[in-house]
């Protein structure tokens, strides 16, 4: 036998025994977003590579080693499968001048691609819902984003998430901090690991994010951003905290919160769980006031977040979710040519009435058809044989309750079931 073609490592099929949970998640999320007035934006999955280099930053893990970049050999363009959604969203907003009509509350959902080492909670094709508020200076909108997350966790039955917030200040205070960091790490050059040495002059802030235990002492004593913060950012951060307190949202301040993407400034936040092992961040975001300009648009304030759907679904399970898998109301079993004709009519009639019907296909005995009806979880079987055709009636058999089957006119079925 020829060896079959397999899916690509780190890219998962989502099969029917799981996809209903995704659908539940998506439906919940749609209602939740509507409640806050966010509107959907859909951008292509492939973009010019340059977009991501300019937005995410040249010296980030994503751009340095995680992007699926390839040459379109038909015209030699360098293209990239989107590793995240903010850059594409901002590109589209600029290209279609959406901010001309005023600030925008937007969201997107779909697959993202990063060439990482696949493991639990980390895939090469994964899925995000991203929410972006463009044209608002905040901090009210920053708070709204966080408050709405908190509501979503409740809607999904998720508990025990920890919220960490931080601030990165404005461009000037970041530049000042950067200079001080470089100076500090230069003085301790001998203690830097290879990654940190490489980042020393390109992205010293990322050194703070190092997971190398040997580096932790050095990192703990490094200059703190809080000492370099500009006053306006401090006020912004204070007001954000005020709204969160008013809304009863618990948070921890983490001034070492470094996001893996370079475009953030001021507020940053992460929602973290202890229930999923190492991949504990389920949602992360912040403000990115410089990005619009960086990507070639008019300067405009903005902030947003993205959540990982795989991790949230795993967390829902940990929190004892019980979403019932979908099952048809009725499985129609039938025999004989006239029985089949009548069964087709019944099926379409009952669907008109709003019921979910599976019409048996492929023949076979009543016994085997009833087995299928049971296995698929139908609430009722509708039996159509010679007797039923003759009487122009149907026999309805409850499969989940110990009630006797009964023959009736088709028109009586819906009422009985809905009762
Ligand atoms: P991490 O620190 O886990 O690598 P990140 O900072 O790279 O996350 P973001 O780019 O902020 O993640 O993306 C937001 C969310 O998307 C993450 O919090 C996570 O839930 C999810 N996510 C990111 N990368 C992956 C991945 N490779 N597989 C599954 N989910 C992911
Ligand atoms: Mg990452």
Short mmCIF file of C-alpha atoms and ligand atoms in Angstrom, two decimals:
data_model
loop_
_atom_site.label_atom_id
_atom_site.label_comp_id
_atom_site.label_asym_id
_atom_site.label_seq_id
_atom_site.Cartn_x
_atom_site.Cartn_y
_atom_site.Cartn_z
CA UNK A 1 0.00 0.00 0.00
CA UNK A 2 1.32 3.44 -0.85
CA UNK A 3 2.11 5.59 2.19
CA UNK A 4 -0.57 8.20 2.68
CA UNK A 5 -0.06 11.93 2.70
CA UNK A 6 -0.11 13.31 6.24
CA UNK A 7 -0.91 16.74 7.67
CA UNK A 8 2.03 19.04 8.35
CA UNK A 9 3.66 18.73 11.79
CA UNK A 10 2.15 21.18 14.26
CA UNK A 11 -0.90 21.78 12.08
CA UNK A 12 -3.97 20.03 13.40
CA UNK A 13 -7.15 18.68 11.94
CA UNK A 14 -10.13 19.62 14.06
CA UNK A 15 -12.45 16.63 13.85
CA UNK A 16 -16.21 16.55 14.51
CA UNK A 17 -15.71 15.19 18.05
CA UNK A 18 -13.96 18.49 18.86
CA UNK A 19 -15.29 20.96 16.29
CA UNK A 20 -18.63 21.39 18.06
CA UNK A 21 -16.67 22.84 20.99
CA UNK A 22 -15.05 25.31 18.57
CA UNK A 23 -18.47 26.23 17.24
CA UNK A 24 -19.75 26.81 20.75
CA UNK A 25 -16.71 28.98 21.47
CA UNK A 26 -17.19 30.96 18.24
CA UNK A 27 -20.88 31.54 18.89
CA UNK A 28 -20.21 32.73 22.42
CA UNK A 29 -17.46 35.04 21.18
CA UNK A 30 -19.66 36.55 18.45
CA UNK A 31 -22.39 37.43 20.92
CA UNK A 32 -19.84 38.81 23.36
CA UNK A 33 -18.21 41.03 20.71
CA UNK A 34 -21.59 42.31 19.57
CA UNK A 35 -22.38 43.28 23.16
CA UNK A 36 -19.40 45.65 23.07
CA UNK A 37 -19.96 46.95 19.54
CA UNK A 38 -16.91 45.39 17.87
CA UNK A 39 -17.21 44.70 14.14
CA UNK A 40 -15.58 41.97 12.13
CA UNK A 41 -12.70 42.55 9.72
CA UNK A 42 -11.40 39.77 7.45
CA UNK A 43 -7.99 40.11 5.88
CA UNK A 44 -6.01 37.70 3.67
CA UNK A 45 -3.94 34.99 5.32
CA UNK A 46 -0.92 35.90 3.20
CA UNK A 47 0.71 39.35 3.24
CA UNK A 48 3.86 40.99 1.92
CA UNK A 49 6.71 39.86 4.21
CA UNK A 50 7.71 43.48 4.70
CA UNK A 51 4.49 44.19 6.61
CA UNK A 52 5.47 41.85 9.44
CA UNK A 53 9.12 42.90 9.50
CA UNK A 54 8.06 46.54 9.83
CA UNK A 55 5.37 45.94 12.43
CA UNK A 56 6.45 43.04 14.66
CA UNK A 57 10.10 44.10 14.54
CA UNK A 58 13.19 42.69 12.89
CA UNK A 59 14.81 41.42 16.09
CA UNK A 60 11.90 39.45 17.52
CA UNK A 61 11.56 35.67 17.77
CA UNK A 62 8.66 35.76 15.36
CA UNK A 63 10.47 37.59 12.56
CA UNK A 64 13.87 36.08 13.20
CA UNK A 65 12.88 32.45 13.16
CA UNK A 66 9.16 31.69 13.23
CA UNK A 67 7.68 33.04 10.01
CA UNK A 68 6.54 30.94 7.08
CA UNK A 69 8.07 33.10 4.36
CA UNK A 70 8.33 32.07 0.74
CA UNK A 71 8.89 33.51 -2.70
CA UNK A 72 5.89 33.64 -4.99
CA UNK A 73 7.69 32.30 -8.02
CA UNK A 74 5.18 33.79 -10.40
CA UNK A 75 6.36 37.32 -9.64
CA UNK A 76 9.23 36.95 -7.14
CA UNK A 77 7.35 38.68 -4.29
CA UNK A 78 8.34 37.67 -0.77
CA UNK A 79 5.14 36.58 1.00
CA UNK A 80 4.45 35.41 4.55
CA UNK A 81 1.66 33.44 6.18
CA UNK A 82 0.41 35.79 8.87
CA UNK A 83 1.99 35.00 12.27
CA UNK A 84 -0.52 37.31 14.01
CA UNK A 85 -3.42 39.56 13.10
CA UNK A 86 -2.70 43.09 14.28
CA UNK A 87 -0.34 43.97 11.42
CA UNK A 88 -2.84 42.86 8.77
CA UNK A 89 -5.67 44.68 10.52
CA UNK A 90 -3.68 47.91 10.68
CA UNK A 91 -2.61 47.52 7.05
CA UNK A 92 -6.25 47.16 5.96
CA UNK A 93 -7.39 50.10 8.10
CA UNK A 94 -4.75 52.32 6.47
CA UNK A 95 -5.35 51.00 2.95
CA UNK A 96 -9.10 51.65 3.17
CA UNK A 97 -8.79 54.80 5.25
CA UNK A 98 -11.25 53.44 7.84
CA UNK A 99 -10.27 55.98 10.48
CA UNK A 100 -11.62 58.75 8.22
CA UNK A 101 -15.03 57.76 9.57
CA UNK A 102 -13.80 58.01 13.17
CA UNK A 103 -12.32 55.53 15.64
CA UNK A 104 -12.98 51.86 14.98
CA UNK A 105 -13.71 48.89 17.21
CA UNK A 106 -12.72 45.80 15.20
CA UNK A 107 -12.13 42.09 15.63
CA UNK A 108 -10.87 39.18 13.58
CA UNK A 109 -10.62 35.43 14.07
CA UNK A 110 -8.73 32.75 12.25
CA UNK A 111 -5.55 30.74 11.80
CA UNK A 112 -2.05 32.13 12.42
CA UNK A 113 1.24 30.47 11.47
CA UNK A 114 4.50 30.31 13.40
CA UNK A 115 7.32 27.84 12.93
CA UNK A 116 7.77 26.93 16.60
CA UNK A 117 8.53 23.62 18.26
CA UNK A 118 5.13 21.89 18.49
CA UNK A 119 4.10 20.90 22.02
CA UNK A 120 0.99 21.04 24.18
CA UNK A 121 -0.56 24.49 23.67
CA UNK A 122 1.95 25.47 21.00
CA UNK A 123 1.27 24.70 17.36
CA UNK A 124 2.47 25.85 13.95
CA UNK A 125 -1.02 26.62 12.79
CA UNK A 126 -2.99 27.95 15.72
CA UNK A 127 -6.06 30.13 16.01
CA UNK A 128 -6.67 33.50 17.54
CA UNK A 129 -9.50 35.89 18.14
CA UNK A 130 -8.06 39.38 18.07
CA UNK A 131 -9.72 42.60 19.13
CA UNK A 132 -8.37 46.00 18.05
CA UNK A 133 -9.56 49.48 19.01
CA UNK A 134 -8.07 52.08 16.67
CA UNK A 135 -8.15 55.85 17.05
CA UNK A 136 -8.73 55.94 20.82
CA UNK A 137 -6.10 57.46 23.12
CA UNK A 138 -7.29 55.61 26.22
CA UNK A 139 -6.98 54.71 28.99
CA UNK A 140 -10.77 54.13 28.97
CA UNK A 141 -10.54 51.90 25.91
CA UNK A 142 -7.57 49.99 27.40
CA UNK A 143 -9.77 49.29 30.41
CA UNK A 144 -12.71 48.29 28.20
CA UNK A 145 -10.56 45.65 26.50
CA UNK A 146 -9.61 44.16 29.84
CA UNK A 147 -13.12 44.34 31.30
CA UNK A 148 -14.57 42.62 28.26
CA UNK A 149 -12.05 39.80 28.56
CA UNK A 150 -13.15 39.28 32.11
CA UNK A 151 -16.76 38.95 30.95
CA UNK A 152 -15.76 36.43 28.31
CA UNK A 153 -14.06 34.20 30.88
CA UNK A 154 -17.35 34.15 32.80
CA UNK A 155 -19.34 33.34 29.67
CA UNK A 156 -16.98 30.46 28.87
CA UNK A 157 -17.02 29.13 32.43
CA UNK A 158 -13.31 29.84 32.90
CA UNK A 159 -12.08 30.70 36.36
CA UNK A 160 -8.77 31.30 38.11
CA UNK A 161 -7.10 33.44 35.44
CA UNK A 162 -4.52 35.88 36.69
CA UNK A 163 -4.31 39.32 35.07
CA UNK A 164 -0.93 40.99 34.86
CA UNK A 165 -0.67 44.57 33.67
CA UNK A 166 2.33 46.76 33.01
CA UNK A 167 3.35 49.87 31.18
CA UNK A 168 6.15 50.41 28.70
CA UNK A 169 5.97 54.21 28.62
CA UNK A 170 6.25 56.32 25.49
CA UNK A 171 8.87 56.14 22.75
CA UNK A 172 11.24 58.57 24.52
CA UNK A 173 11.15 56.84 27.86
CA UNK A 174 11.69 53.52 26.12
CA UNK A 175 14.70 54.97 24.29
CA UNK A 176 16.13 56.28 27.56
CA UNK A 177 15.53 52.94 29.23
CA UNK A 178 17.14 51.16 26.31
CA UNK A 179 20.29 53.24 26.60
CA UNK A 180 20.51 52.55 30.33
CA UNK A 181 19.98 48.83 29.77
CA UNK A 182 22.70 48.63 27.14
CA UNK A 183 25.09 50.43 29.46
CA UNK A 184 24.24 48.09 32.35
CA UNK A 185 24.51 44.89 30.33
CA UNK A 186 27.75 46.13 28.69
CA UNK A 187 29.22 46.34 32.18
CA UNK A 188 28.24 42.69 32.73
CA UNK A 189 29.09 41.46 29.26
CA UNK A 190 30.94 38.40 30.58
CA UNK A 191 27.78 37.09 32.25
CA UNK A 192 25.56 37.34 29.18
CA UNK A 193 24.51 34.19 27.34
CA UNK A 194 24.72 33.90 23.58
CA UNK A 195 21.15 35.08 22.86
CA UNK A 196 21.53 38.09 25.11
CA UNK A 197 24.86 39.08 23.58
CA UNK A 198 23.25 39.02 20.17
CA UNK A 199 20.39 41.20 21.43
CA UNK A 200 22.53 43.59 23.44
CA UNK A 201 22.52 46.32 20.83
CA UNK A 202 19.53 45.34 18.72
CA UNK A 203 16.86 44.61 21.34
CA UNK A 204 18.15 44.85 24.93
CA UNK A 205 14.60 44.87 26.32
CA UNK A 206 14.22 41.29 25.16
CA UNK A 207 17.13 40.26 27.40
CA UNK A 208 14.81 40.95 30.34
CA UNK A 209 12.51 38.27 28.96
CA UNK A 210 15.25 35.61 28.99
CA UNK A 211 14.19 32.29 30.48
CA UNK A 212 17.81 31.30 31.21
CA UNK A 213 18.07 30.77 35.01
CA UNK A 214 21.74 31.73 34.90
CA UNK A 215 20.68 35.21 33.78
CA UNK A 216 18.03 35.86 36.41
CA UNK A 217 20.24 37.54 39.02
CA UNK A 218 21.61 39.92 36.45
CA UNK A 219 18.12 40.67 35.14
CA UNK A 220 16.72 41.31 38.62
CA UNK A 221 19.30 44.01 39.22
CA UNK A 222 18.92 45.67 35.82
CA UNK A 223 17.60 49.25 35.62
CA UNK A 224 13.82 49.36 35.99
CA UNK A 225 11.62 50.95 33.34
CA UNK A 226 9.49 52.54 36.05
CA UNK A 227 12.41 54.86 36.87
CA UNK A 228 12.55 56.06 33.26
CA UNK A 229 8.79 56.43 32.72
CA UNK A 230 7.39 59.68 31.35
CA UNK A 231 4.78 61.43 33.41
CA UNK A 232 1.94 61.11 30.90
CA UNK A 233 2.39 57.36 30.73
CA UNK A 234 2.33 57.20 34.52
CA UNK A 235 -0.98 59.09 34.57
CA UNK A 236 -2.35 56.86 31.82
CA UNK A 237 -1.37 53.77 33.80
CA UNK A 238 -2.87 55.14 37.02
CA UNK A 239 -6.20 55.90 35.30
CA UNK A 240 -6.31 52.43 33.78
CA UNK A 241 -5.85 50.95 37.24
CA UNK A 242 -8.56 53.19 38.62
CA UNK A 243 -11.15 51.95 36.11
CA UNK A 244 -10.15 48.33 36.69
CA UNK A 245 -10.57 48.75 40.45
CA UNK A 246 -13.94 50.42 39.95
CA UNK A 247 -15.00 47.48 37.79
CA UNK A 248 -13.87 44.99 40.41
CA UNK A 249 -11.16 43.48 38.21
CA UNK A 250 -8.25 41.98 40.15
CA UNK A 251 -4.81 42.53 38.69
CA UNK A 252 -1.15 42.32 39.50
CA UNK A 253 1.30 44.94 38.31
CA UNK A 254 4.23 43.41 36.48
CA UNK A 255 6.66 46.06 35.32
CA UNK A 256 8.78 43.42 33.67
CA UNK A 257 6.03 42.40 31.28
CA UNK A 258 7.78 42.31 27.92
CA UNK A 259 5.69 41.37 24.93
CA UNK A 260 7.21 39.35 22.11
CA UNK A 261 6.28 41.99 19.54
CA UNK A 262 8.07 45.32 19.28
CA UNK A 263 5.13 47.57 18.51
CA UNK A 264 3.75 47.93 22.04
CA UNK A 265 3.95 51.04 24.21
CA UNK A 266 2.20 52.14 27.41
CA UNK A 267 -0.33 49.56 28.70
CA UNK A 268 0.43 45.88 28.19
CA UNK A 269 -1.41 42.97 29.77
CA UNK A 270 -1.59 39.20 29.88
CA UNK A 271 -4.16 36.75 31.20
CA UNK A 272 -2.37 33.72 32.62
CA UNK A 273 -3.48 30.34 33.96
CA UNK A 274 -1.62 27.79 36.08
CA UNK A 275 -3.80 24.98 34.75
CA UNK A 276 -2.10 24.42 31.41
CA UNK A 277 1.56 23.95 32.36
CA UNK A 278 4.21 25.96 30.58
CA UNK A 279 1.91 27.47 27.94
CA UNK A 280 -0.05 29.52 30.47
CA UNK A 281 -0.76 32.77 28.62
CA UNK A 282 -4.18 32.55 27.01
CA UNK A 283 -4.64 36.19 26.05
CA UNK A 284 -2.23 39.08 25.64
CA UNK A 285 -2.25 42.61 24.33
CA UNK A 286 -1.62 46.24 24.86
CA UNK A 287 -1.32 49.66 23.32
CA UNK A 288 0.53 50.25 20.04
CA UNK A 289 0.33 53.97 19.32
CA UNK A 290 3.27 53.98 16.91
CA UNK A 291 2.22 51.15 14.63
CA UNK A 292 -0.07 52.98 12.21
CA UNK A 293 2.71 55.36 11.29
CA UNK A 294 5.31 52.61 11.18
CA UNK A 295 3.25 50.72 8.61
CA UNK A 296 2.87 53.85 6.48
CA UNK A 297 -0.36 55.42 7.68
CA UNK A 298 -1.24 58.61 9.50
CA UNK A 299 -0.31 58.43 13.16
CA UNK A 300 -3.19 57.22 15.34
CA UNK A 301 -3.45 55.73 18.83
CA UNK A 302 -4.52 52.11 19.10
CA UNK A 303 -4.65 49.12 21.37
CA UNK A 304 -5.81 45.53 21.25
CA UNK A 305 -5.27 41.96 22.29
CA UNK A 306 -5.26 38.44 20.89
CA UNK A 307 -6.30 35.22 22.56
CA UNK A 308 -5.27 31.70 21.67
CA UNK A 309 -8.32 29.56 20.95
CA UNK A 310 -6.58 26.18 21.45
CA UNK A 311 -5.39 27.20 24.90
CA UNK A 312 -8.79 28.61 25.88
CA UNK A 313 -10.56 25.41 24.78
CA UNK A 314 -8.08 23.35 26.78
CA UNK A 315 -8.68 25.60 29.77
CA UNK A 316 -12.47 25.31 29.44
CA UNK A 317 -12.05 21.56 29.68
CA UNK A 318 -9.86 21.93 32.79
CA UNK A 319 -12.60 24.10 34.30
CA UNK A 320 -15.15 21.31 33.88
CA UNK A 321 -16.99 22.53 30.80
CA UNK A 322 -19.87 20.35 29.62
CA UNK A 323 -21.03 21.40 26.19
CA UNK A 324 -23.38 18.79 24.79
CA UNK A 325 -22.37 17.48 21.39
CA UNK A 326 -25.03 18.20 18.78
CA UNK A 327 -27.44 15.37 18.01
CA UNK A 328 -30.40 15.25 15.62
CA UNK A 329 -33.93 15.45 16.93
CA UNK A 330 -35.07 12.66 14.68
CA UNK A 331 -33.51 9.80 12.74
CA UNK A 332 -35.86 8.62 10.00
CA UNK A 333 -35.72 4.89 9.33
CA UNK A 334 -37.60 3.58 6.34
CA UNK A 335 -38.06 0.59 4.07
CA UNK A 336 -39.40 -0.07 0.60
CA UNK A 337 -39.58 2.25 -2.38
CA UNK A 338 -42.82 3.93 -1.31
CA UNK A 339 -41.49 4.14 2.22
CA UNK A 340 -38.41 5.98 0.94
CA UNK A 341 -40.52 8.46 -1.06
CA UNK A 342 -42.69 9.15 1.98
CA UNK A 343 -39.63 9.42 4.24
CA UNK A 344 -38.12 12.12 2.01
CA UNK A 345 -41.34 14.14 2.21
CA UNK A 346 -41.48 13.74 6.00
CA UNK A 347 -37.84 14.82 6.37
CA UNK A 348 -38.27 18.07 4.44
CA UNK A 349 -41.60 18.79 6.18
CA UNK A 350 -40.04 18.38 9.63
CA UNK A 351 -37.03 20.54 8.68
CA UNK A 352 -39.52 23.24 7.64
CA UNK A 353 -40.87 22.96 11.17
CA UNK A 354 -37.40 23.71 12.54
CA UNK A 355 -36.34 20.21 13.58
CA UNK A 356 -32.94 18.62 12.89
CA UNK A 357 -33.43 15.46 10.89
CA UNK A 358 -31.18 12.70 9.66
CA UNK A 359 -32.76 10.73 6.85
CA UNK A 360 -31.31 7.23 6.71
CA UNK A 361 -29.39 6.63 3.49
CA UNK A 362 -28.11 3.36 2.08
CA UNK A 363 -30.85 0.83 2.86
CA UNK A 364 -30.54 -2.02 5.37
CA UNK A 365 -32.85 -3.62 7.90
CA UNK A 366 -34.89 -1.63 10.42
CA UNK A 367 -32.73 -3.15 13.13
CA UNK A 368 -29.48 -1.80 11.66
CA UNK A 369 -31.10 1.59 11.02
CA UNK A 370 -32.26 1.80 14.64
CA UNK A 371 -28.72 1.01 15.78
CA UNK A 372 -27.44 3.94 13.75
CA UNK A 373 -30.16 6.21 15.18
CA UNK A 374 -29.07 5.27 18.67
CA UNK A 375 -25.34 5.61 18.01
CA UNK A 376 -25.73 9.09 16.57
CA UNK A 377 -27.59 10.24 19.68
CA UNK A 378 -30.96 11.06 18.05
CA UNK A 379 -33.75 11.82 20.49
CA UNK A 380 -36.37 10.00 18.41
CA UNK A 381 -36.59 7.52 15.58
CA UNK A 382 -39.33 8.00 13.02
CA UNK A 383 -40.25 4.67 11.47
CA UNK A 384 -41.81 4.41 8.04
CA UNK A 385 -42.68 0.96 6.71
CA UNK A 386 -45.49 -0.50 4.57
CA UNK A 387 -48.11 -0.05 7.31
CA UNK A 388 -47.25 3.60 7.79
CA UNK A 389 -47.34 4.31 4.05
CA UNK A 390 -50.74 2.65 3.79
CA UNK A 391 -52.18 4.64 6.71
CA UNK A 392 -50.28 7.84 5.73
CA UNK A 393 -48.95 7.97 9.28
CA UNK A 394 -45.58 7.71 10.98
CA UNK A 395 -44.40 5.79 14.04
CA UNK A 396 -42.44 7.90 16.53
CA UNK A 397 -40.17 6.05 18.95
CA UNK A 398 -38.48 7.96 21.78
CA UNK A 399 -34.88 6.73 22.11
CA UNK A 400 -33.86 8.50 25.31
CA UNK A 401 -36.91 7.94 27.49
CA UNK A 402 -38.82 4.78 28.31
CA UNK A 403 -42.00 5.86 26.59
CA UNK A 404 -43.85 3.56 24.20
CA UNK A 405 -43.67 4.27 20.50
CA UNK A 406 -46.88 5.59 18.91
CA UNK A 407 -48.31 6.05 15.44
CA UNK A 408 -49.64 9.45 14.44
CA UNK A 409 -50.15 11.90 11.62
CA UNK A 410 -46.96 13.64 10.55
CA UNK A 411 -48.46 17.00 11.56
CA UNK A 412 -48.62 15.80 15.21
CA UNK A 413 -44.90 15.03 15.45
CA UNK A 414 -43.50 18.53 15.90
CA UNK A 415 -45.90 19.50 18.65
CA UNK A 416 -45.22 16.30 20.54
CA UNK A 417 -41.45 16.74 20.34
CA UNK A 418 -41.43 20.42 21.21
CA UNK A 419 -43.54 19.57 24.27
P1 LIG B 1 3.92 32.72 24.11
O1 LIG B 1 4.61 33.51 25.15
O2 LIG B 1 3.08 31.62 24.64
O3 LIG B 1 4.85 32.29 23.01
P2 LIG B 1 3.25 35.01 22.53
O4 LIG B 1 3.64 36.14 23.37
O5 LIG B 1 4.14 34.59 21.42
O6 LIG B 1 2.87 33.73 23.43
P3 LIG B 1 1.12 36.46 21.24
O7 LIG B 1 1.84 36.70 19.99
O8 LIG B 1 0.90 37.56 22.17
O9 LIG B 1 1.78 35.22 21.99
O10 LIG B 1 -0.29 35.76 20.91
C1 LIG B 1 -1.42 35.84 21.77
C2 LIG B 1 -1.89 34.48 22.20
O11 LIG B 1 -1.92 33.57 21.12
C3 LIG B 1 -0.98 33.79 23.21
O12 LIG B 1 -1.23 34.27 24.47
C4 LIG B 1 -1.38 32.34 23.06
O13 LIG B 1 -2.59 32.08 23.77
C5 LIG B 1 -1.66 32.25 21.58
N1 LIG B 1 -0.49 31.68 20.89
C6 LIG B 1 0.64 32.30 20.50
N2 LIG B 1 1.46 31.45 19.86
C7 LIG B 1 0.84 30.25 19.84
C8 LIG B 1 1.16 28.96 19.31
N3 LIG B 1 2.28 28.74 18.65
N4 LIG B 1 0.27 27.94 19.49
C9 LIG B 1 -0.90 28.15 20.14
N5 LIG B 1 -1.26 29.34 20.65
C10 LIG B 1 -0.41 30.38 20.51
MG1 LIG B 2 5.62 33.10 21.24
#
